[in-house]
Coordinates of C-alpha atoms in Angstrom, one line a residue:
M1 CA 0.0 0.0 0.0
I2 CA 1.3 3.5 -0.9
D3 CA 1.9 5.7 2.1
P4 CA -0.4 8.7 2.4
K5 CA 0.8 11.7 0.5
P6 CA 2.2 14.3 3.0
E7 CA 0.1 17.5 2.9
T8 CA 3.1 19.8 3.3
F9 CA 4.9 18.8 0.1
T10 CA 4.2 19.4 -3.5
A11 CA 4.3 16.8 -6.2
D12 CA 7.0 18.8 -8.1
G13 CA 9.6 18.5 -5.4
I14 CA 12.4 16.1 -6.0
T15 CA 12.3 14.9 -2.4
V16 CA 8.6 14.2 -2.2
P17 CA 8.9 10.4 -2.8
L18 CA 11.3 10.2 0.2
H19 CA 8.4 11.1 2.5
H20 CA 6.8 7.7 1.7
R21 CA 8.2 5.2 4.1
T22 CA 8.5 2.1 1.8
F23 CA 10.1 4.1 -1.0
R24 CA 12.5 5.8 1.4
R25 CA 13.5 2.5 3.0
V26 CA 14.1 0.8 -0.4
W27 CA 15.8 3.9 -1.8
L28 CA 18.3 4.2 1.0
A29 CA 19.1 0.5 0.9
S30 CA 19.5 0.6 -2.9
L31 CA 22.0 3.4 -2.4
L32 CA 24.2 1.1 -0.4
T33 CA 23.8 -1.7 -2.9
N34 CA 24.7 0.7 -5.8
I35 CA 27.8 1.8 -3.9
G36 CA 28.7 -1.9 -3.5
A37 CA 28.1 -2.6 -7.2
L38 CA 30.4 0.3 -8.2
I39 CA 33.1 -0.9 -5.8
R40 CA 32.8 -4.4 -7.4
G41 CA 33.1 -2.7 -10.9
V42 CA 36.4 -1.1 -9.9
G43 CA 37.7 -4.3 -8.5
A44 CA 36.7 -6.4 -11.6
A45 CA 38.1 -3.9 -14.1
W46 CA 41.4 -3.5 -12.2
A47 CA 41.7 -7.2 -11.7
M48 CA 41.3 -7.8 -15.4
M49 CA 43.8 -5.1 -16.2
Q50 CA 46.3 -6.8 -13.9
M51 CA 45.8 -10.1 -15.7
T52 CA 46.0 -8.9 -19.3
S53 CA 47.1 -5.9 -21.3
S54 CA 44.3 -6.3 -23.9
A55 CA 42.0 -3.3 -24.1
N56 CA 39.4 -5.6 -25.5
K57 CA 39.4 -7.9 -22.4
V58 CA 39.2 -4.8 -20.1
A59 CA 36.2 -3.5 -22.1
L60 CA 34.6 -7.0 -22.0
V61 CA 34.2 -6.7 -18.2
Q62 CA 31.5 -4.0 -18.9
T63 CA 30.0 -6.1 -21.6
A64 CA 29.8 -9.2 -19.4
M65 CA 27.8 -7.2 -16.8
M66 CA 25.5 -5.5 -19.3
L67 CA 24.9 -8.3 -21.8
P68 CA 22.5 -10.3 -19.6
I69 CA 20.3 -7.3 -19.3
M70 CA 20.0 -7.2 -23.1
L71 CA 19.5 -11.0 -23.4
I72 CA 16.9 -11.7 -20.6
S73 CA 15.3 -8.4 -19.9
I74 CA 12.1 -9.3 -21.8
P75 CA 11.5 -12.6 -19.9
A76 CA 12.5 -10.7 -16.8
G77 CA 9.8 -8.1 -17.5
A78 CA 7.2 -10.7 -18.1
I79 CA 8.1 -12.4 -14.8
A80 CA 7.8 -9.0 -13.0
D81 CA 4.3 -8.6 -14.5
M82 CA 3.2 -12.1 -13.8
Y83 CA 4.4 -12.7 -10.2
D84 CA 4.9 -10.7 -6.9
R85 CA 7.5 -8.1 -7.8
R86 CA 8.9 -8.1 -4.3
I87 CA 9.6 -11.9 -4.4
V88 CA 11.1 -11.6 -7.9
A89 CA 13.4 -8.8 -6.7
L90 CA 14.6 -10.9 -3.7
V91 CA 15.4 -13.9 -5.8
S92 CA 17.3 -11.6 -8.3
L93 CA 19.4 -10.2 -5.5
G94 CA 20.1 -13.7 -4.3
I95 CA 21.6 -14.6 -7.7
A96 CA 23.7 -11.5 -7.8
L97 CA 24.9 -12.1 -4.2
A98 CA 25.9 -15.7 -5.1
G99 CA 27.9 -14.5 -8.1
T100 CA 29.7 -11.8 -6.1
T101 CA 30.4 -14.2 -3.2
A102 CA 32.0 -16.6 -5.7
L103 CA 34.1 -13.8 -7.1
A104 CA 35.4 -12.9 -3.6
M105 CA 36.2 -16.5 -2.6
L106 CA 38.1 -17.3 -5.9
A107 CA 40.0 -14.0 -5.7
W108 CA 40.9 -14.8 -2.0
L109 CA 42.1 -18.3 -3.1
D110 CA 44.0 -16.8 -6.1
G111 CA 42.0 -19.0 -8.4
I112 CA 40.5 -16.3 -10.7
T113 CA 41.3 -16.1 -14.4
P114 CA 40.1 -13.7 -17.1
N115 CA 37.4 -16.1 -18.3
I116 CA 36.2 -17.0 -14.8
L117 CA 36.0 -13.2 -14.0
L118 CA 33.9 -12.6 -17.1
A119 CA 31.7 -15.6 -16.4
L120 CA 30.9 -14.5 -12.8
C121 CA 30.4 -10.9 -13.9
F122 CA 27.8 -12.4 -16.3
V123 CA 26.1 -14.3 -13.4
V124 CA 25.9 -11.0 -11.4
G125 CA 24.5 -9.4 -14.6
I126 CA 21.8 -12.0 -14.7
G127 CA 20.7 -11.1 -11.2
V128 CA 20.7 -7.4 -12.1
A129 CA 18.7 -8.1 -15.3
L130 CA 16.0 -9.9 -13.3
M131 CA 16.0 -7.3 -10.6
G132 CA 15.6 -4.2 -12.8
P133 CA 12.0 -4.6 -14.2
A134 CA 10.6 -5.8 -10.9
W135 CA 12.2 -3.0 -9.0
Q136 CA 11.4 -0.2 -11.4
S137 CA 7.8 -1.2 -12.2
S138 CA 7.1 -1.5 -8.4
V139 CA 7.9 2.2 -7.9
N140 CA 4.3 3.2 -8.8
E141 CA 3.2 1.0 -5.9
Q142 CA 5.4 2.8 -3.4
V143 CA 4.5 6.4 -4.4
P144 CA 1.4 8.2 -5.8
S145 CA 1.3 8.7 -9.6
E146 CA 2.0 12.4 -9.4
A147 CA 5.3 11.7 -7.6
L148 CA 6.4 9.1 -10.1
P149 CA 8.6 11.3 -12.2
A150 CA 10.5 12.5 -9.1
A151 CA 10.8 8.9 -7.9
V152 CA 12.3 7.9 -11.3
A153 CA 14.8 10.8 -11.1
L154 CA 15.6 9.8 -7.5
N155 CA 16.4 6.3 -8.5
G156 CA 18.8 7.7 -11.0
I157 CA 20.3 10.0 -8.4
S158 CA 20.8 7.0 -6.1
Y159 CA 22.9 5.2 -8.6
N160 CA 24.9 8.3 -9.4
I161 CA 25.4 9.3 -5.8
A162 CA 26.9 5.8 -5.6
R163 CA 28.9 6.5 -8.7
S164 CA 30.3 9.7 -7.2
V165 CA 31.3 7.8 -4.0
G166 CA 31.7 4.2 -4.9
P167 CA 34.5 4.3 -7.4
A168 CA 36.7 6.5 -5.2
V169 CA 36.0 4.1 -2.3
G170 CA 36.6 1.2 -4.7
G171 CA 39.9 2.7 -5.7
I172 CA 41.0 3.0 -2.1
V173 CA 39.8 -0.5 -1.2
V174 CA 41.5 -2.1 -4.3
A175 CA 44.7 -0.1 -3.6
A176 CA 44.7 -1.2 0.1
A177 CA 43.5 -4.8 0.0
G178 CA 43.1 -5.9 -3.6
A179 CA 40.1 -7.0 -5.7
V180 CA 39.1 -9.6 -3.1
A181 CA 38.1 -6.9 -0.6
A182 CA 36.1 -5.0 -3.3
F183 CA 34.1 -8.2 -4.0
A184 CA 33.5 -8.9 -0.3
V185 CA 32.3 -5.4 0.4
N186 CA 29.9 -5.7 -2.6
A187 CA 28.5 -8.9 -1.2
L188 CA 27.9 -7.4 2.2
L189 CA 26.1 -4.3 0.7
Y190 CA 23.5 -6.5 -1.0
L191 CA 22.1 -7.4 2.4
P192 CA 20.4 -4.0 3.3
L193 CA 18.3 -4.0 0.2
M194 CA 17.3 -7.6 0.7
L195 CA 16.2 -6.7 4.2
A196 CA 14.2 -3.6 3.0
L197 CA 12.4 -5.7 0.4
F198 CA 11.7 -8.4 3.0
L199 CA 10.1 -5.8 5.3
W200 CA 7.9 -4.3 2.4
R201 CA 4.4 -5.6 2.8
R202 CA 3.3 -5.3 -0.8
T203 CA -0.5 -5.4 -1.4
A204 CA -1.7 -5.9 -5.0
E205 CA -5.2 -6.4 -6.3
P206 CA -5.6 -10.0 -7.5
S207 CA -6.9 -10.3 -11.1
R208 CA -10.1 -12.3 -11.6
L209 CA -8.5 -13.6 -14.8
P210 CA -5.9 -16.4 -14.6
P211 CA -2.2 -15.2 -15.2
E212 CA -0.7 -15.6 -18.6
T213 CA 1.9 -18.2 -19.3
L214 CA 5.5 -17.0 -19.6
N215 CA 5.6 -17.5 -23.4
R216 CA 2.2 -15.7 -23.8
A217 CA 3.3 -12.9 -21.5
I218 CA 6.5 -12.3 -23.5
I219 CA 4.5 -12.3 -26.8
S220 CA 2.0 -9.9 -25.3
G221 CA 4.8 -7.5 -24.2
V222 CA 6.5 -7.6 -27.6
R223 CA 3.2 -7.0 -29.4
Y224 CA 2.5 -4.0 -27.1
I225 CA 5.9 -2.4 -27.8
I226 CA 5.7 -3.1 -31.6
N227 CA 2.3 -1.3 -31.7
S228 CA 3.4 1.7 -29.5
P229 CA 5.2 4.3 -31.6
S230 CA 6.3 6.4 -28.7
I231 CA 7.9 3.5 -26.9
K232 CA 9.6 2.3 -30.1
I233 CA 11.2 5.8 -30.6
V234 CA 12.5 5.9 -27.1
L235 CA 14.0 2.4 -27.3
S236 CA 15.7 3.3 -30.6
R237 CA 17.2 6.5 -29.3
S238 CA 18.3 4.9 -26.1
M239 CA 20.1 2.1 -27.9
V240 CA 21.9 4.5 -30.2
T241 CA 22.9 6.6 -27.2
G242 CA 24.2 3.5 -25.4
V243 CA 26.3 2.3 -28.4
I244 CA 27.9 5.7 -29.0
G245 CA 28.2 7.1 -25.5
G246 CA 29.2 3.8 -23.9
A247 CA 32.8 4.4 -25.0
I248 CA 33.4 6.8 -22.1
V249 CA 32.2 4.2 -19.5
A250 CA 33.9 1.2 -21.1
L251 CA 37.3 2.9 -21.7
M252 CA 37.5 4.8 -18.3
P253 CA 40.2 2.4 -16.9
L254 CA 42.3 3.0 -20.0
V255 CA 41.8 6.8 -19.7
A256 CA 43.2 6.6 -16.2
R257 CA 46.1 4.3 -17.2
D258 CA 47.1 5.4 -20.7
L259 CA 46.1 9.1 -20.9
L260 CA 46.6 10.2 -17.3
H261 CA 49.2 7.6 -16.4
G262 CA 47.5 6.9 -13.0
G263 CA 46.6 3.9 -11.0
A264 CA 43.4 2.5 -9.4
Q265 CA 42.9 5.6 -7.3
T266 CA 43.0 7.8 -10.3
Y267 CA 40.5 5.5 -12.0
G268 CA 38.2 5.8 -9.0
I269 CA 38.5 9.6 -8.9
M270 CA 37.6 9.8 -12.6
L271 CA 34.5 7.6 -12.1
S272 CA 33.5 9.7 -9.1
A273 CA 33.7 12.9 -11.3
F274 CA 31.5 11.2 -13.8
G275 CA 29.1 10.2 -11.1
L276 CA 29.0 13.6 -9.5
G277 CA 28.0 15.1 -12.9
A278 CA 25.3 12.5 -13.1
V279 CA 23.9 13.6 -9.8
I280 CA 23.9 17.2 -10.9
G281 CA 22.1 16.2 -14.1
A282 CA 19.4 14.2 -12.2
L283 CA 18.8 17.1 -9.8
N284 CA 18.1 19.4 -12.7
I285 CA 15.9 17.1 -14.8
A286 CA 12.7 18.7 -13.5
E287 CA 13.8 22.2 -14.6
V288 CA 14.9 20.8 -18.0
R289 CA 11.6 19.2 -18.5
K290 CA 9.8 22.5 -17.8
R291 CA 11.9 24.5 -20.2
M292 CA 12.5 22.1 -23.1
S293 CA 10.7 19.5 -25.1
G294 CA 12.0 15.9 -24.9
E295 CA 13.6 16.2 -28.4
A296 CA 15.3 19.5 -27.6
A297 CA 16.6 18.2 -24.3
T298 CA 17.9 15.0 -25.9
R299 CA 19.7 17.0 -28.6
A300 CA 21.3 19.4 -26.1
C301 CA 22.5 16.4 -24.0
A302 CA 24.1 14.8 -27.1
L303 CA 25.8 17.9 -28.4
T304 CA 27.2 18.9 -24.9
M305 CA 28.4 15.3 -24.2
S306 CA 30.1 15.2 -27.6
G307 CA 32.3 18.2 -26.6
A308 CA 33.0 16.7 -23.1
V309 CA 34.1 13.3 -24.5
A310 CA 36.4 15.1 -27.0
A311 CA 37.9 17.0 -24.1
V312 CA 38.6 13.8 -22.2
A313 CA 40.3 12.4 -25.3
L314 CA 42.6 15.4 -25.7
S315 CA 43.3 16.2 -22.0
R316 CA 46.4 14.9 -20.2
E317 CA 45.7 16.8 -17.0
P318 CA 43.6 15.0 -14.3
V319 CA 41.8 18.2 -13.2
L320 CA 40.7 19.1 -16.8
T321 CA 39.7 15.5 -17.4
A322 CA 37.6 15.4 -14.2
V323 CA 35.8 18.6 -15.2
A324 CA 35.0 17.2 -18.6
L325 CA 33.7 14.0 -17.0
V326 CA 31.5 16.0 -14.6
L327 CA 29.9 17.6 -17.7
A328 CA 29.7 14.3 -19.6
G329 CA 28.1 12.6 -16.6
A330 CA 25.4 15.3 -16.2
M331 CA 24.4 15.0 -19.9
W332 CA 24.6 11.2 -19.8
M333 CA 22.3 11.1 -16.8
M334 CA 19.8 13.6 -18.1
A335 CA 19.4 11.6 -21.4
W336 CA 18.8 8.4 -19.5
V337 CA 16.3 9.9 -17.1
L338 CA 14.4 11.4 -20.1
F339 CA 14.3 8.0 -21.8
S340 CA 13.2 6.2 -18.6
I341 CA 10.4 8.7 -17.7
G342 CA 9.2 8.5 -21.3
V343 CA 8.8 4.7 -21.1
Q344 CA 7.3 4.6 -17.6
L345 CA 4.7 7.3 -18.4
S346 CA 3.7 5.6 -21.6
A347 CA 3.0 2.1 -20.4
P348 CA -0.1 1.0 -18.4
P349 CA 0.6 -1.1 -15.3
W350 CA -0.3 -4.5 -16.9
V351 CA 2.7 -4.2 -19.2
A352 CA 4.9 -1.8 -17.2
G353 CA 7.5 -4.5 -16.3
R354 CA 7.8 -5.6 -19.9
S355 CA 8.1 -2.1 -21.3
L356 CA 10.8 -1.2 -18.8
A357 CA 12.5 -4.5 -19.6
A358 CA 12.6 -3.6 -23.3
Y359 CA 14.1 -0.2 -22.3
Q360 CA 16.7 -2.0 -20.2
A361 CA 17.4 -4.4 -23.1
A362 CA 17.8 -1.6 -25.6
S363 CA 20.0 0.7 -23.4
S364 CA 22.1 -2.0 -21.8
G365 CA 22.4 -3.9 -25.1
G366 CA 23.6 -0.7 -26.7
I367 CA 26.2 -0.2 -24.0
A368 CA 27.3 -3.9 -24.1
V369 CA 27.7 -4.0 -27.9
G370 CA 29.3 -0.6 -27.9
S371 CA 31.8 -1.6 -25.2
W372 CA 32.8 -4.6 -27.3
G373 CA 33.2 -2.4 -30.4
W374 CA 35.1 0.4 -28.6
G375 CA 37.5 -2.2 -27.1
H376 CA 38.3 -3.6 -30.5
L377 CA 38.7 -0.1 -32.0
T378 CA 41.0 1.0 -29.1
D379 CA 43.2 -2.1 -29.6
A380 CA 43.6 -0.9 -33.2
V381 CA 43.9 2.9 -33.0
G382 CA 44.4 3.8 -29.3
V383 CA 42.2 5.4 -26.6
E384 CA 42.4 8.9 -27.8
T385 CA 41.3 8.2 -31.3
A386 CA 38.5 5.9 -30.1
L387 CA 37.1 8.6 -27.9
L388 CA 37.3 11.2 -30.6
V389 CA 35.3 8.9 -32.9
S390 CA 32.7 8.5 -30.1
A391 CA 32.5 12.3 -29.8
A392 CA 32.0 12.7 -33.6
L393 CA 29.2 10.2 -33.7
M394 CA 27.6 11.8 -30.6
L395 CA 27.7 15.1 -32.5
L396 CA 25.8 13.6 -35.4
S397 CA 23.3 11.7 -33.3
P398 CA 20.7 14.5 -33.0
L399 CA 20.1 14.0 -36.8
L400 CA 18.0 10.9 -35.7
G401 CA 15.4 13.4 -34.5
L402 CA 14.5 14.1 -38.1
W403 CA 13.1 10.6 -38.4
L404 CA 12.6 9.5 -34.8
R405 CA 11.4 12.5 -32.9
M406 CA 11.2 12.1 -29.2
P407 CA 7.5 11.9 -28.1
R408 CA 6.1 14.6 -25.8
I409 CA 6.1 13.4 -22.2
S410 CA 2.9 14.2 -20.4
A411 CA 0.8 12.3 -17.8
R412 CA 1.5 8.8 -16.7
G413 CA -0.3 5.9 -18.5
E414 CA -3.7 5.3 -17.0
E415 CA -4.9 2.3 -15.1
S416 CA -6.8 -0.3 -17.0
Q417 CA -10.4 -0.9 -15.8
M418 CA -12.1 -4.3 -15.6
L419 CA -15.3 -4.6 -17.5
E420 CA -18.1 -7.2 -17.1
D421 CA -17.7 -10.1 -19.5
P422 CA -19.9 -10.3 -22.6
K423 CA -23.1 -12.4 -22.4
V424 CA -22.5 -15.8 -24.2
R425 CA -24.6 -18.9 -24.9
L426 CA -21.9 -21.4 -25.6
A427 CA -20.1 -23.4 -23.0
L428 CA -16.7 -21.8 -23.6
T429 CA -13.5 -22.6 -21.7
G430 CA -10.5 -20.3 -21.4
R431 CA -8.8 -22.2 -24.3
S432 CA -11.7 -21.9 -26.7
G433 CA -10.8 -20.1 -29.8
P434 CA -9.7 -18.5 -32.0
L435 CA -12.3 -15.8 -31.4
V436 CA -13.3 -13.5 -34.3
V437 CA -14.7 -10.1 -33.4
E438 CA -16.6 -8.0 -36.0
I439 CA -17.9 -4.5 -35.3
E440 CA -20.2 -2.8 -37.8
Y441 CA -20.4 1.0 -38.0
R442 CA -22.6 3.1 -40.3
V443 CA -20.8 6.3 -41.2
A444 CA -22.0 9.2 -43.3
Q445 CA -20.0 9.3 -46.6
E446 CA -18.7 12.9 -45.9
N447 CA -17.1 11.6 -42.7
A448 CA -15.4 8.6 -44.3
R449 CA -11.8 10.0 -44.3
A450 CA -12.0 11.3 -40.7
F451 CA -13.5 8.0 -39.5
H452 CA -10.8 6.0 -41.3
N453 CA -8.0 8.1 -39.6
V454 CA -9.5 7.4 -36.2
M455 CA -9.7 3.7 -37.0
L456 CA -6.0 3.6 -37.7
D457 CA -5.4 4.7 -34.1
V458 CA -7.9 2.2 -32.9
Q459 CA -6.0 -0.5 -34.8
L460 CA -2.8 0.3 -32.8
F461 CA -4.4 0.0 -29.4
R462 CA -6.4 -3.1 -30.3
K463 CA -3.2 -4.8 -31.5
R464 CA -1.0 -3.7 -28.6
N465 CA -3.6 -5.0 -26.2
G466 CA -3.7 -8.5 -27.8
A467 CA -5.7 -8.6 -31.0
Y468 CA -4.2 -9.8 -34.3
G469 CA -5.3 -9.9 -38.0
W470 CA -7.0 -6.5 -37.6
S471 CA -8.7 -5.0 -40.7
I472 CA -11.2 -2.3 -41.6
A473 CA -13.4 -2.8 -44.7
R474 CA -16.1 -0.8 -46.5
D475 CA -19.1 -2.3 -48.2
I476 CA -18.9 -1.6 -51.9
A477 CA -22.7 -1.9 -52.3
D478 CA -23.5 0.1 -49.1
P479 CA -20.7 2.8 -48.8
E480 CA -22.0 3.9 -45.4
L481 CA -21.4 0.4 -43.9
W482 CA -17.9 -0.2 -42.4
T483 CA -16.7 -3.5 -40.7
E484 CA -13.9 -3.7 -38.2
R485 CA -12.6 -7.2 -37.8
Y486 CA -9.9 -8.8 -35.6
H487 CA -8.9 -12.1 -33.9
C488 CA -7.9 -13.2 -30.5
P489 CA -6.2 -16.6 -30.0
T490 CA -8.6 -17.8 -27.2
W491 CA -11.6 -16.6 -25.2
L492 CA -9.4 -15.9 -22.3
D493 CA -7.1 -13.8 -24.5
Y494 CA -10.1 -11.8 -25.7
L495 CA -11.2 -11.1 -22.1
R496 CA -7.6 -9.8 -21.4
Q497 CA -7.5 -7.7 -24.5
R498 CA -10.9 -6.2 -23.7
N499 CA -10.0 -5.3 -20.2
R500 CA -6.5 -3.8 -20.9
S501 CA -7.7 -0.7 -22.6
T502 CA -6.9 2.5 -20.7
Q503 CA -9.2 5.5 -20.3
S504 CA -7.6 7.3 -23.2
E505 CA -7.9 4.2 -25.5
R506 CA -11.6 3.9 -24.6
T507 CA -12.0 7.6 -25.3
L508 CA -10.6 6.9 -28.8
D509 CA -13.0 4.0 -29.1
R510 CA -15.9 6.3 -28.2
Q511 CA -14.7 8.7 -30.9
A512 CA -15.0 6.0 -33.5
I513 CA -18.5 5.1 -32.2
A514 CA -19.5 8.8 -32.4
F515 CA -19.3 8.6 -36.2
H516 CA -22.1 5.9 -36.2
I517 CA -25.4 7.1 -37.6
G518 CA -28.8 5.5 -37.8
P519 CA -31.4 4.2 -35.3
E520 CA -29.6 1.0 -34.4
P521 CA -26.5 1.0 -32.2
V522 CA -23.1 -0.3 -33.4
R523 CA -23.4 -4.0 -33.9
V524 CA -20.8 -6.3 -32.3
R525 CA -20.4 -10.0 -33.3
R526 CA -18.2 -12.4 -31.4
M527 CA -17.7 -15.7 -33.2
L528 CA -15.9 -18.9 -32.4
E529 CA -13.8 -19.8 -35.5
R530 CA -13.7 -23.6 -34.7
P531 CA -16.9 -24.2 -32.6
F532 CA -17.0 -28.0 -32.7
G533 CA -13.3 -28.5 -32.0
S534 CA -12.8 -25.9 -29.3
V535 CA -15.8 -26.2 -27.0
R536 CA -17.6 -28.9 -25.0
W537 CA -20.7 -29.3 -27.2
T538 CA -23.8 -30.7 -25.5
E539 CA -27.5 -30.1 -25.8
D540 CA -27.6 -28.2 -22.5
A541 CA -24.6 -26.0 -23.3
P542 CA -26.7 -22.7 -23.2
D543 CA -27.9 -23.5 -19.7
R544 CA -24.5 -24.5 -18.4
A545 CA -22.7 -21.5 -19.9
A546 CA -24.8 -19.1 -17.9
N547 CA -23.7 -20.8 -14.6
D548 CA -20.0 -21.5 -15.4
T549 CA -17.6 -20.3 -12.7
L550 CA -14.1 -19.1 -12.8
T551 CA -12.3 -22.3 -11.7
G552 CA -9.4 -23.6 -13.7
D553 CA -10.2 -22.9 -17.4
H554 CA -13.9 -22.1 -16.7
L555 CA -15.1 -18.5 -16.5
R556 CA -18.0 -16.7 -14.9
Y557 CA -19.9 -14.7 -17.5
G558 CA -21.6 -11.4 -16.7
K559 CA -23.8 -9.1 -18.6
E560 CA -22.8 -7.1 -21.6
Q561 CA -21.6 -3.6 -20.5

């Protein structure tokens, strides 16, 4: 249950979410966990650099931790939407804790090798990948909807406060006691977040419809994203940003060693400068959103970061490099918060985990692939040239806005509302299907073009909520008669599709119905495509159908709304 909103704070304040006990407890614990993760990152990168001189191997540490997020984010998002997000997060943390503990033990026994290091970093990445969608999509259960943008920004601030402190601490820990100490500290700092999640008494309204299977949930999530233009644009822009901008993160150890001729402590300080900039960026995101559109802000971030990365490439002075990294970190963080808010405010709760998982896959996949590419390029041409190439590509990236303009970020996606089930007279089960739905409209000929344009938008929300094979046809003998037609795989899928529509989508549906003329209402037909093979056909089927109950595959049928 969300804590009551304090009356003395406004929804615009960045600190408002911290006045809700559950969010505050989880946020503070996650800050410690993030610090531990950054300390582990310093230890892993430095341990790899001690074992090999290959820039590619060093960059692969970042790839190993980020690649699982790209590979399993979509299943992770489906799991977050299907099951208790608190339990999913606890299991995920357990996986990451096991991987980090194994790293500490092998490092202590001097049994770690480059391949083992990469493999265990991959295991930790799996835990992080499972944790992300469950954690992020549960934020709206910890704070009221008006405080959600501030909560998203605060989660970014948490990571970057850790980035401004963790690497420096990590550098000191590694310099004093080696990578084994960094891994051990990371393992210990997972425990506060596990305790905070354990203490969270999450309450969620149970659905009267059975949960989807994992495969079906994944397909539903992918279908929603494919038919959501705004989310597709955000995912594309975030992936490009990750590929291009990931160079500064992946090559940071080499900047410290090859350009600044420093050690682990210098590396930690440079990461801290980048993290400090990210905190500054997150703290100012609300002001940026007030003054600039999403596209203008994204362009400004890319152009400014381009100059900062070029400065890092050319500088040989630690102070100048640190200043450039503060600026780069601020722009990097602003861009990612804009992307994250865009996704979270566009997706309804039933698919929030899967949408955030797709965002994680796009962003982390971009960083992982980019890190691999930047490592190979650095081996060939050196750190300075690789960073200058990254800066040049970042300078050109705003041109994407000509084709993929960032959507306007407004209110958060509305809650879906459950409707009564349609009246039926066949003894259906949840697996009965496919179901064919036909909706007949009678539209004045002078309104034909306007009606067709509205129906193209109706098509998108029908398909993203679960329909397939959608079409709109006009009767050639009766030009006023239009027929919308679509399929759902089963009766249960139809009920889900019908109840997933948000308020704005139902408003769009009503706009289409408003074009209807004539004394009769819009006619809706729901037909079973394989009636004899998909239902239990008996003489008393109509009587039994009226009394069927929601047990197993059977459903209780209500009146038509």
